[in-house]
């Protein structure tokens, strides 16, 4: 169980005045933090990892106090067992894949640990390469393997998919799910992509103006309680075309582009670039086996 | 004639001085550059200015102050003489001390630039893996900033070989003790032995050229690997 209550004021000129959060996360839960960029999502992860100090607050992980400003307790990042996947990988440029994982596992680590990580992330064939010789997806998998090396009970993922193409993301997301199931890790994922949020999360924290405005399963946070949707996808509006009395909305979801017919009233306030939830309630969607 | 008072003597002495200075400065300069790259202390601008000062200061100013400070008549000089039995003026130890101060910016500044150019999350990633600051510096940061480290070591070495004013002020021109190659040139010219001065000068010129060429080749190669 991770429980935290923190407050931090941001410098003048930041998009939001500060960050105020109070959260409890159960063991093994997969929680996404969703919100606009500059809204404090990354700061929240950094505060949990001990890389940024809040103005005041308390963080307790599995009964161990990591931070308590009232009692002047501050555990340095080294003493908090977290795995952190940084947005820009932050790989060690001088270490090969194997050296990096050996460094991460450390002397006290399990002997077979490095090979298991290489196998899990599909990097076994690339063990002697430097990060500069890896593709974007491979780098991200190395960053992920490195974060798992110490078997941390808490995994923090900062926009891990932002720099990758969709096919690589799908592959990588599978790895994350496997690892999450295998190690029973509690995971906290920062994302501004609704696809990711829906795909992964048991629960989503919606951060707005530096506060957690809503918390719950993705469908209830984004769709409202009344969505019983037998079928739904999350997509981005690419365009809205007028055609006589109807509107044709073009929506992208992952690699797929779909056109949906809508009435003029429905498209009010919806603009290209918006994230929308497309769902079908009255009719069952038709499906066919393709593989 | 002992080896150090022979013709090659000043060259060997320069070499010994430069190696010693570089080794001492590696021990001082690496932690100092690391501290400067991380600290948010209000003392940082002050320390940073002091480190860079020898670049703009006339060497004679530095030499004069060191001479005044380490003279057996001044308190610091007297303490060193009585407690440690060393005199820092007109001795090899004095030359090393002066060179360490004089070459400090050539060790610290390139290294600092290299460390600051590395993305902060690299260090943070190592910390979240449970590694100490020391282990992070030695295993992650210095290897990642290797071109800067090499540049710093080579420039420190070359700059120490090339120094003149500070050495003359604090060391004088004692054969086998403080007459390094750059002083030997001055000495030969004063004796109107232009031939000797030519040989020393040519050796130092070639040395400096080769060193700078090496640094630029090293940096170009490492640019490619990133």
PDB file of N, CA and C in Angstrom, chain B residues 58-142:
ATOM      1  N   UNK B  58      47.653  37.545 -14.208  1.00  0.00           N
ATOM      2  CA  UNK B  58      49.044  37.398 -14.659  1.00  0.00           C
ATOM      3  C   UNK B  58      49.740  36.365 -13.763  1.00  0.00           C
ATOM      4  N   UNK B  59      50.466  35.427 -14.371  1.00  0.00           N
ATOM      5  CA  UNK B  59      51.115  34.386 -13.581  1.00  0.00           C
ATOM      6  C   UNK B  59      52.014  34.968 -12.496  1.00  0.00           C
ATOM      7  N   UNK B  60      52.574  36.132 -12.777  1.00  0.00           N
ATOM      8  CA  UNK B  60      53.464  36.738 -11.784  1.00  0.00           C
ATOM      9  C   UNK B  60      52.711  37.147 -10.519  1.00  0.00           C
ATOM     10  N   UNK B  61      51.431  37.518 -10.676  1.00  0.00           N
ATOM     11  CA  UNK B  61      50.634  37.883  -9.502  1.00  0.00           C
ATOM     12  C   UNK B  61      50.457  36.673  -8.601  1.00  0.00           C
ATOM     13  N   UNK B  62      50.052  35.576  -9.235  1.00  0.00           N
ATOM     14  CA  UNK B  62      49.863  34.337  -8.492  1.00  0.00           C
ATOM     15  C   UNK B  62      51.179  33.911  -7.849  1.00  0.00           C
ATOM     16  N   UNK B  63      52.251  33.961  -8.652  1.00  0.00           N
ATOM     17  CA  UNK B  63      53.573  33.575  -8.159  1.00  0.00           C
ATOM     18  C   UNK B  63      54.007  34.438  -6.990  1.00  0.00           C
ATOM     19  N   UNK B  64      53.736  35.739  -7.103  1.00  0.00           N
ATOM     20  CA  UNK B  64      54.148  36.663  -6.045  1.00  0.00           C
ATOM     21  C   UNK B  64      53.432  36.358  -4.727  1.00  0.00           C
ATOM     22  N   UNK B  65      52.106  36.134  -4.825  1.00  0.00           N
ATOM     23  CA  UNK B  65      51.351  35.836  -3.604  1.00  0.00           C
ATOM     24  C   UNK B  65      51.780  34.516  -2.982  1.00  0.00           C
ATOM     25  N   UNK B  66      52.013  33.527  -3.845  1.00  0.00           N
ATOM     26  CA  UNK B  66      52.456  32.235  -3.314  1.00  0.00           C
ATOM     27  C   UNK B  66      53.822  32.392  -2.649  1.00  0.00           C
ATOM     28  N   UNK B  67      54.670  33.177  -3.293  1.00  0.00           N
ATOM     29  CA  UNK B  67      56.003  33.427  -2.747  1.00  0.00           C
ATOM     30  C   UNK B  67      55.885  34.090  -1.374  1.00  0.00           C
ATOM     31  N   UNK B  68      55.007  35.098  -1.320  1.00  0.00           N
ATOM     32  CA  UNK B  68      54.825  35.805  -0.050  1.00  0.00           C
ATOM     33  C   UNK B  68      54.248  34.877   1.013  1.00  0.00           C
ATOM     34  N   UNK B  69      53.292  34.033   0.600  1.00  0.00           N
ATOM     35  CA  UNK B  69      52.626  33.170   1.572  1.00  0.00           C
ATOM     36  C   UNK B  69      53.541  32.075   2.080  1.00  0.00           C
ATOM     37  N   UNK B  70      54.356  31.527   1.190  1.00  0.00           N
ATOM     38  CA  UNK B  70      55.141  30.358   1.569  1.00  0.00           C
ATOM     39  C   UNK B  70      56.564  30.700   1.981  1.00  0.00           C
ATOM     40  N   UNK B  71      56.901  31.960   1.990  1.00  0.00           N
ATOM     41  CA  UNK B  71      58.245  32.344   2.434  1.00  0.00           C
ATOM     42  C   UNK B  71      58.412  31.927   3.899  1.00  0.00           C
ATOM     43  N   UNK B  72      59.592  31.450   4.264  1.00  0.00           N
ATOM     44  CA  UNK B  72      59.812  31.010   5.653  1.00  0.00           C
ATOM     45  C   UNK B  72      59.545  32.135   6.650  1.00  0.00           C
ATOM     46  N   UNK B  73      59.476  33.394   6.162  1.00  0.00           N
ATOM     47  CA  UNK B  73      59.251  34.513   7.074  1.00  0.00           C
ATOM     48  C   UNK B  73      57.766  34.741   7.362  1.00  0.00           C
ATOM     49  N   UNK B  74      56.893  34.196   6.470  1.00  0.00           N
ATOM     50  CA  UNK B  74      55.453  34.404   6.680  1.00  0.00           C
ATOM     51  C   UNK B  74      54.898  33.266   7.531  1.00  0.00           C
ATOM     52  N   UNK B  75      53.763  33.508   8.218  1.00  0.00           N
ATOM     53  CA  UNK B  75      53.214  32.473   9.121  1.00  0.00           C
ATOM     54  C   UNK B  75      52.947  31.124   8.429  1.00  0.00           C
ATOM     55  N   UNK B  76      52.262  31.105   7.245  1.00  0.00           N
ATOM     56  CA  UNK B  76      52.008  29.777   6.660  1.00  0.00           C
ATOM     57  C   UNK B  76      53.315  29.053   6.314  1.00  0.00           C
ATOM     58  N   UNK B  77      54.266  29.811   5.763  1.00  0.00           N
ATOM     59  CA  UNK B  77      55.547  29.216   5.402  1.00  0.00           C
ATOM     60  C   UNK B  77      56.271  28.676   6.627  1.00  0.00           C
ATOM     61  N   UNK B  78      56.202  29.448   7.724  1.00  0.00           N
ATOM     62  CA  UNK B  78      56.893  29.034   8.954  1.00  0.00           C
ATOM     63  C   UNK B  78      56.269  27.751   9.513  1.00  0.00           C
ATOM     64  N   UNK B  79      54.926  27.696   9.492  1.00  0.00           N
ATOM     65  CA  UNK B  79      54.244  26.501  10.013  1.00  0.00           C
ATOM     66  C   UNK B  79      54.646  25.268   9.206  1.00  0.00           C
ATOM     67  N   UNK B  80      54.638  25.413   7.862  1.00  0.00           N
ATOM     68  CA  UNK B  80      55.014  24.285   7.009  1.00  0.00           C
ATOM     69  C   UNK B  80      56.452  23.844   7.299  1.00  0.00           C
ATOM     70  N   UNK B  81      57.315  24.834   7.492  1.00  0.00           N
ATOM     71  CA  UNK B  81      58.731  24.542   7.722  1.00  0.00           C
ATOM     72  C   UNK B  81      58.922  23.817   9.054  1.00  0.00           C
ATOM     73  N   UNK B  82      58.247  24.325  10.092  1.00  0.00           N
ATOM     74  CA  UNK B  82      58.441  23.751  11.421  1.00  0.00           C
ATOM     75  C   UNK B  82      57.747  22.398  11.584  1.00  0.00           C
ATOM     76  N   UNK B  83      56.529  22.283  11.048  1.00  0.00           N
ATOM     77  CA  UNK B  83      55.740  21.069  11.293  1.00  0.00           C
ATOM     78  C   UNK B  83      56.067  19.963  10.302  1.00  0.00           C
ATOM     79  N   UNK B  84      56.222  20.332   9.038  1.00  0.00           N
ATOM     80  CA  UNK B  84      56.412  19.296   8.020  1.00  0.00           C
ATOM     81  C   UNK B  84      57.858  19.266   7.502  1.00  0.00           C
ATOM     82  N   UNK B  85      58.623  20.262   7.853  1.00  0.00           N
ATOM     83  CA  UNK B  85      60.014  20.324   7.390  1.00  0.00           C
ATOM     84  C   UNK B  85      60.134  20.592   5.898  1.00  0.00           C
ATOM     85  N   UNK B  86      59.070  21.149   5.285  1.00  0.00           N
ATOM     86  CA  UNK B  86      59.186  21.458   3.849  1.00  0.00           C
ATOM     87  C   UNK B  86      59.178  22.961   3.615  1.00  0.00           C
ATOM     88  N   UNK B  87      59.940  23.357   2.647  1.00  0.00           N
ATOM     89  CA  UNK B  87      59.861  24.737   2.181  1.00  0.00           C
ATOM     90  C   UNK B  87      59.224  24.706   0.809  1.00  0.00           C
ATOM     91  N   UNK B  88      58.210  25.562   0.600  1.00  0.00           N
ATOM     92  CA  UNK B  88      57.529  25.525  -0.691  1.00  0.00           C
ATOM     93  C   UNK B  88      58.162  26.488  -1.700  1.00  0.00           C
ATOM     94  N   UNK B  89      59.009  27.388  -1.220  1.00  0.00           N
ATOM     95  CA  UNK B  89      59.656  28.261  -2.190  1.00  0.00           C
ATOM     96  C   UNK B  89      60.980  27.646  -2.636  1.00  0.00           C
ATOM     97  N   UNK B  90      61.261  27.816  -3.913  1.00  0.00           N
ATOM     98  CA  UNK B  90      62.488  27.293  -4.530  1.00  0.00           C
ATOM     99  C   UNK B  90      62.651  25.801  -4.296  1.00  0.00           C
ATOM    100  N   UNK B  91      61.527  25.052  -4.368  1.00  0.00           N
ATOM    101  CA  UNK B  91      61.600  23.594  -4.247  1.00  0.00           C
ATOM    102  C   UNK B  91      60.622  22.974  -5.230  1.00  0.00           C
ATOM    103  N   UNK B  92      60.799  21.668  -5.491  1.00  0.00           N
ATOM    104  CA  UNK B  92      59.908  20.971  -6.421  1.00  0.00           C
ATOM    105  C   UNK B  92      58.486  20.905  -5.858  1.00  0.00           C
ATOM    106  N   UNK B  93      58.360  20.650  -4.546  1.00  0.00           N
ATOM    107  CA  UNK B  93      57.035  20.616  -3.915  1.00  0.00           C
ATOM    108  C   UNK B  93      56.320  21.949  -4.117  1.00  0.00           C
ATOM    109  N   UNK B  94      57.080  23.036  -4.001  1.00  0.00           N
ATOM    110  CA  UNK B  94      56.501  24.363  -4.215  1.00  0.00           C
ATOM    111  C   UNK B  94      55.998  24.514  -5.639  1.00  0.00           C
ATOM    112  N   UNK B  95      56.785  23.991  -6.594  1.00  0.00           N
ATOM    113  CA  UNK B  95      56.370  24.063  -8.003  1.00  0.00           C
ATOM    114  C   UNK B  95      55.056  23.313  -8.214  1.00  0.00           C
ATOM    115  N   UNK B  96      54.962  22.123  -7.599  1.00  0.00           N
ATOM    116  CA  UNK B  96      53.738  21.332  -7.748  1.00  0.00           C
ATOM    117  C   UNK B  96      52.547  22.102  -7.164  1.00  0.00           C
ATOM    118  N   UNK B  97      52.743  22.670  -5.967  1.00  0.00           N
ATOM    119  CA  UNK B  97      51.664  23.433  -5.323  1.00  0.00           C
ATOM    120  C   UNK B  97      51.209  24.588  -6.220  1.00  0.00           C
ATOM    121  N   UNK B  98      52.168  25.337  -6.738  1.00  0.00           N
ATOM    122  CA  UNK B  98      51.831  26.477  -7.585  1.00  0.00           C
ATOM    123  C   UNK B  98      51.147  26.018  -8.869  1.00  0.00           C
ATOM    124  N   UNK B  99      51.653  24.921  -9.440  1.00  0.00           N
ATOM    125  CA  UNK B  99      51.073  24.419 -10.695  1.00  0.00           C
ATOM    126  C   UNK B  99      49.646  23.939 -10.482  1.00  0.00           C
ATOM    127  N   UNK B 100      49.378  23.328  -9.324  1.00  0.00           N
ATOM    128  CA  UNK B 100      48.032  22.842  -9.029  1.00  0.00           C
ATOM    129  C   UNK B 100      47.049  24.021  -9.036  1.00  0.00           C
ATOM    130  N   UNK B 101      47.448  25.111  -8.386  1.00  0.00           N
ATOM    131  CA  UNK B 101      46.585  26.296  -8.361  1.00  0.00           C
ATOM    132  C   UNK B 101      46.443  26.868  -9.775  1.00  0.00           C
ATOM    133  N   UNK B 102      47.577  26.953 -10.468  1.00  0.00           N
ATOM    134  CA  UNK B 102      47.601  27.621 -11.759  1.00  0.00           C
ATOM    135  C   UNK B 102      46.829  26.839 -12.827  1.00  0.00           C
ATOM    136  N   UNK B 103      46.875  25.508 -12.759  1.00  0.00           N
ATOM    137  CA  UNK B 103      46.213  24.689 -13.785  1.00  0.00           C
ATOM    138  C   UNK B 103      44.817  24.233 -13.389  1.00  0.00           C
ATOM    139  N   UNK B 104      44.374  24.630 -12.202  1.00  0.00           N
ATOM    140  CA  UNK B 104      43.060  24.211 -11.714  1.00  0.00           C
ATOM    141  C   UNK B 104      41.925  24.427 -12.739  1.00  0.00           C
ATOM    142  N   UNK B 105      41.828  25.612 -13.362  1.00  0.00           N
ATOM    143  CA  UNK B 105      40.717  25.802 -14.299  1.00  0.00           C
ATOM    144  C   UNK B 105      40.768  24.852 -15.494  1.00  0.00           C
ATOM    145  N   UNK B 106      41.979  24.431 -15.894  1.00  0.00           N
ATOM    146  CA  UNK B 106      42.083  23.565 -17.061  1.00  0.00           C
ATOM    147  C   UNK B 106      41.598  22.157 -16.746  1.00  0.00           C
ATOM    148  N   UNK B 107      41.618  21.781 -15.464  1.00  0.00           N
ATOM    149  CA  UNK B 107      41.044  20.493 -15.067  1.00  0.00           C
ATOM    150  C   UNK B 107      39.543  20.628 -14.833  1.00  0.00           C
ATOM    151  N   UNK B 108      39.159  21.657 -14.078  1.00  0.00           N
ATOM    152  CA  UNK B 108      37.766  21.736 -13.616  1.00  0.00           C
ATOM    153  C   UNK B 108      36.801  22.157 -14.727  1.00  0.00           C
ATOM    154  N   UNK B 109      37.163  23.185 -15.493  1.00  0.00           N
ATOM    155  CA  UNK B 109      36.182  23.745 -16.429  1.00  0.00           C
ATOM    156  C   UNK B 109      35.735  22.798 -17.545  1.00  0.00           C
ATOM    157  N   UNK B 110      36.663  22.105 -18.232  1.00  0.00           N
ATOM    158  CA  UNK B 110      36.180  21.158 -19.250  1.00  0.00           C
ATOM    159  C   UNK B 110      35.327  20.051 -18.645  1.00  0.00           C
ATOM    160  N   UNK B 111      35.750  19.578 -17.476  1.00  0.00           N
ATOM    161  CA  UNK B 111      35.030  18.496 -16.818  1.00  0.00           C
ATOM    162  C   UNK B 111      33.629  18.952 -16.401  1.00  0.00           C
ATOM    163  N   UNK B 112      33.571  20.171 -15.873  1.00  0.00           N
ATOM    164  CA  UNK B 112      32.289  20.736 -15.443  1.00  0.00           C
ATOM    165  C   UNK B 112      31.343  20.857 -16.640  1.00  0.00           C
ATOM    166  N   UNK B 113      31.899  21.360 -17.762  1.00  0.00           N
ATOM    167  CA  UNK B 113      31.069  21.497 -18.962  1.00  0.00           C
ATOM    168  C   UNK B 113      30.554  20.126 -19.403  1.00  0.00           C
ATOM    169  N   UNK B 114      31.421  19.123 -19.342  1.00  0.00           N
ATOM    170  CA  UNK B 114      31.028  17.767 -19.742  1.00  0.00           C
ATOM    171  C   UNK B 114      29.949  17.193 -18.846  1.00  0.00           C
ATOM    172  N   UNK B 115      30.104  17.374 -17.534  1.00  0.00           N
ATOM    173  CA  UNK B 115      29.127  16.822 -16.593  1.00  0.00           C
ATOM    174  C   UNK B 115      27.791  17.534 -16.720  1.00  0.00           C
ATOM    175  N   UNK B 116      27.851  18.859 -16.915  1.00  0.00           N
ATOM    176  CA  UNK B 116      26.603  19.614 -17.009  1.00  0.00           C
ATOM    177  C   UNK B 116      25.853  19.320 -18.303  1.00  0.00           C
ATOM    178  N   UNK B 117      26.609  18.850 -19.321  1.00  0.00           N
ATOM    179  CA  UNK B 117      25.956  18.553 -20.600  1.00  0.00           C
ATOM    180  C   UNK B 117      25.186  17.237 -20.544  1.00  0.00           C
ATOM    181  N   UNK B 118      25.452  16.403 -19.542  1.00  0.00           N
ATOM    182  CA  UNK B 118      24.734  15.123 -19.445  1.00  0.00           C
ATOM    183  C   UNK B 118      23.330  15.373 -18.893  1.00  0.00           C
ATOM    184  N   UNK B 119      22.320  14.694 -19.450  1.00  0.00           N
ATOM    185  CA  UNK B 119      20.965  14.890 -18.930  1.00  0.00           C
ATOM    186  C   UNK B 119      20.881  14.491 -17.458  1.00  0.00           C
ATOM    187  N   UNK B 120      20.204  15.309 -16.660  1.00  0.00           N
ATOM    188  CA  UNK B 120      20.102  15.044 -15.218  1.00  0.00           C
ATOM    189  C   UNK B 120      19.507  13.662 -14.898  1.00  0.00           C
ATOM    190  N   UNK B 121      18.516  13.181 -15.696  1.00  0.00           N
ATOM    191  CA  UNK B 121      17.949  11.876 -15.342  1.00  0.00           C
ATOM    192  C   UNK B 121      18.961  10.729 -15.364  1.00  0.00           C
ATOM    193  N   UNK B 122      20.080  10.879 -16.063  1.00  0.00           N
ATOM    194  CA  UNK B 122      21.078   9.793 -16.058  1.00  0.00           C
ATOM    195  C   UNK B 122      21.565   9.562 -14.630  1.00  0.00           C
ATOM    196  N   UNK B 123      21.890  10.655 -13.963  1.00  0.00           N
ATOM    197  CA  UNK B 123      22.339  10.546 -12.572  1.00  0.00           C
ATOM    198  C   UNK B 123      21.190  10.032 -11.697  1.00  0.00           C
ATOM    199  N   UNK B 124      20.001  10.583 -11.927  1.00  0.00           N
ATOM    200  CA  UNK B 124      18.852  10.203 -11.100  1.00  0.00           C
ATOM    201  C   UNK B 124      18.510   8.727 -11.273  1.00  0.00           C
ATOM    202  N   UNK B 125      18.659   8.228 -12.508  1.00  0.00           N
ATOM    203  CA  UNK B 125      18.370   6.812 -12.746  1.00  0.00           C
ATOM    204  C   UNK B 125      19.301   5.957 -11.899  1.00  0.00           C
ATOM    205  N   UNK B 126      20.559   6.336 -11.840  1.00  0.00           N
ATOM    206  CA  UNK B 126      21.519   5.579 -11.039  1.00  0.00           C
ATOM    207  C   UNK B 126      21.155   5.639  -9.557  1.00  0.00           C
ATOM    208  N   UNK B 127      20.710   6.788  -9.090  1.00  0.00           N
ATOM    209  CA  UNK B 127      20.314   6.916  -7.682  1.00  0.00           C
ATOM    210  C   UNK B 127      19.103   6.029  -7.358  1.00  0.00           C
ATOM    211  N   UNK B 128      18.126   5.985  -8.288  1.00  0.00           N
ATOM    212  CA  UNK B 128      16.947   5.148  -8.013  1.00  0.00           C
ATOM    213  C   UNK B 128      17.309   3.664  -8.051  1.00  0.00           C
ATOM    214  N   UNK B 129      18.477   3.342  -8.621  1.00  0.00           N
ATOM    215  CA  UNK B 129      18.934   1.948  -8.599  1.00  0.00           C
ATOM    216  C   UNK B 129      19.693   1.645  -7.305  1.00  0.00           C
ATOM    217  N   UNK B 130      19.660   2.588  -6.367  1.00  0.00           N
ATOM    218  CA  UNK B 130      20.278   2.349  -5.068  1.00  0.00           C
ATOM    219  C   UNK B 130      21.760   2.659  -5.040  1.00  0.00           C
ATOM    220  N   UNK B 131      22.276   3.271  -6.099  1.00  0.00           N
ATOM    221  CA  UNK B 131      23.704   3.566  -6.147  1.00  0.00           C
ATOM    222  C   UNK B 131      24.025   4.872  -5.422  1.00  0.00           C
ATOM    223  N   UNK B 132      25.178   4.898  -4.739  1.00  0.00           N
ATOM    224  CA  UNK B 132      25.599   6.109  -4.034  1.00  0.00           C
ATOM    225  C   UNK B 132      26.038   7.171  -5.043  1.00  0.00           C
ATOM    226  N   UNK B 133      26.182   8.411  -4.575  1.00  0.00           N
ATOM    227  CA  UNK B 133      26.687   9.489  -5.433  1.00  0.00           C
ATOM    228  C   UNK B 133      28.071   9.132  -5.961  1.00  0.00           C
ATOM    229  N   UNK B 134      28.905   8.548  -5.103  1.00  0.00           N
ATOM    230  CA  UNK B 134      30.275   8.190  -5.477  1.00  0.00           C
ATOM    231  C   UNK B 134      30.273   7.147  -6.590  1.00  0.00           C
ATOM    232  N   UNK B 135      29.482   6.099  -6.391  1.00  0.00           N
ATOM    233  CA  UNK B 135      29.398   5.034  -7.383  1.00  0.00           C
ATOM    234  C   UNK B 135      28.816   5.579  -8.698  1.00  0.00           C
ATOM    235  N   UNK B 136      27.837   6.482  -8.575  1.00  0.00           N
ATOM    236  CA  UNK B 136      27.242   7.099  -9.757  1.00  0.00           C
ATOM    237  C   UNK B 136      28.274   7.912 -10.526  1.00  0.00           C
ATOM    238  N   UNK B 137      29.099   8.669  -9.788  1.00  0.00           N
ATOM    239  CA  UNK B 137      30.128   9.485 -10.438  1.00  0.00           C
ATOM    240  C   UNK B 137      31.128   8.603 -11.176  1.00  0.00           C
ATOM    241  N   UNK B 138      31.629   7.582 -10.481  1.00  0.00           N
ATOM    242  CA  UNK B 138      32.716   6.772 -11.041  1.00  0.00           C
ATOM    243  C   UNK B 138      32.226   5.830 -12.141  1.00  0.00           C
ATOM    244  N   UNK B 139      31.063   5.207 -11.931  1.00  0.00           N
ATOM    245  CA  UNK B 139      30.610   4.193 -12.879  1.00  0.00           C
ATOM    246  C   UNK B 139      29.775   4.769 -14.018  1.00  0.00           C
ATOM    247  N   UNK B 140      29.023   5.846 -13.741  1.00  0.00           N
ATOM    248  CA  UNK B 140      28.091   6.343 -14.761  1.00  0.00           C
ATOM    249  C   UNK B 140      28.534   7.671 -15.368  1.00  0.00           C
ATOM    250  N   UNK B 141      28.759   8.678 -14.495  1.00  0.00           N
ATOM    251  CA  UNK B 141      28.947  10.033 -15.008  1.00  0.00           C
ATOM    252  C   UNK B 141      30.303  10.221 -15.694  1.00  0.00           C
ATOM    253  N   UNK B 142      31.392   9.812 -15.037  1.00  0.00           N
ATOM    254  CA  UNK B 142      32.701  10.021 -15.654  1.00  0.00           C
ATOM    255  C   UNK B 142      32.854   9.245 -16.968  1.00  0.00           C
TER     256      UNK B 142
END
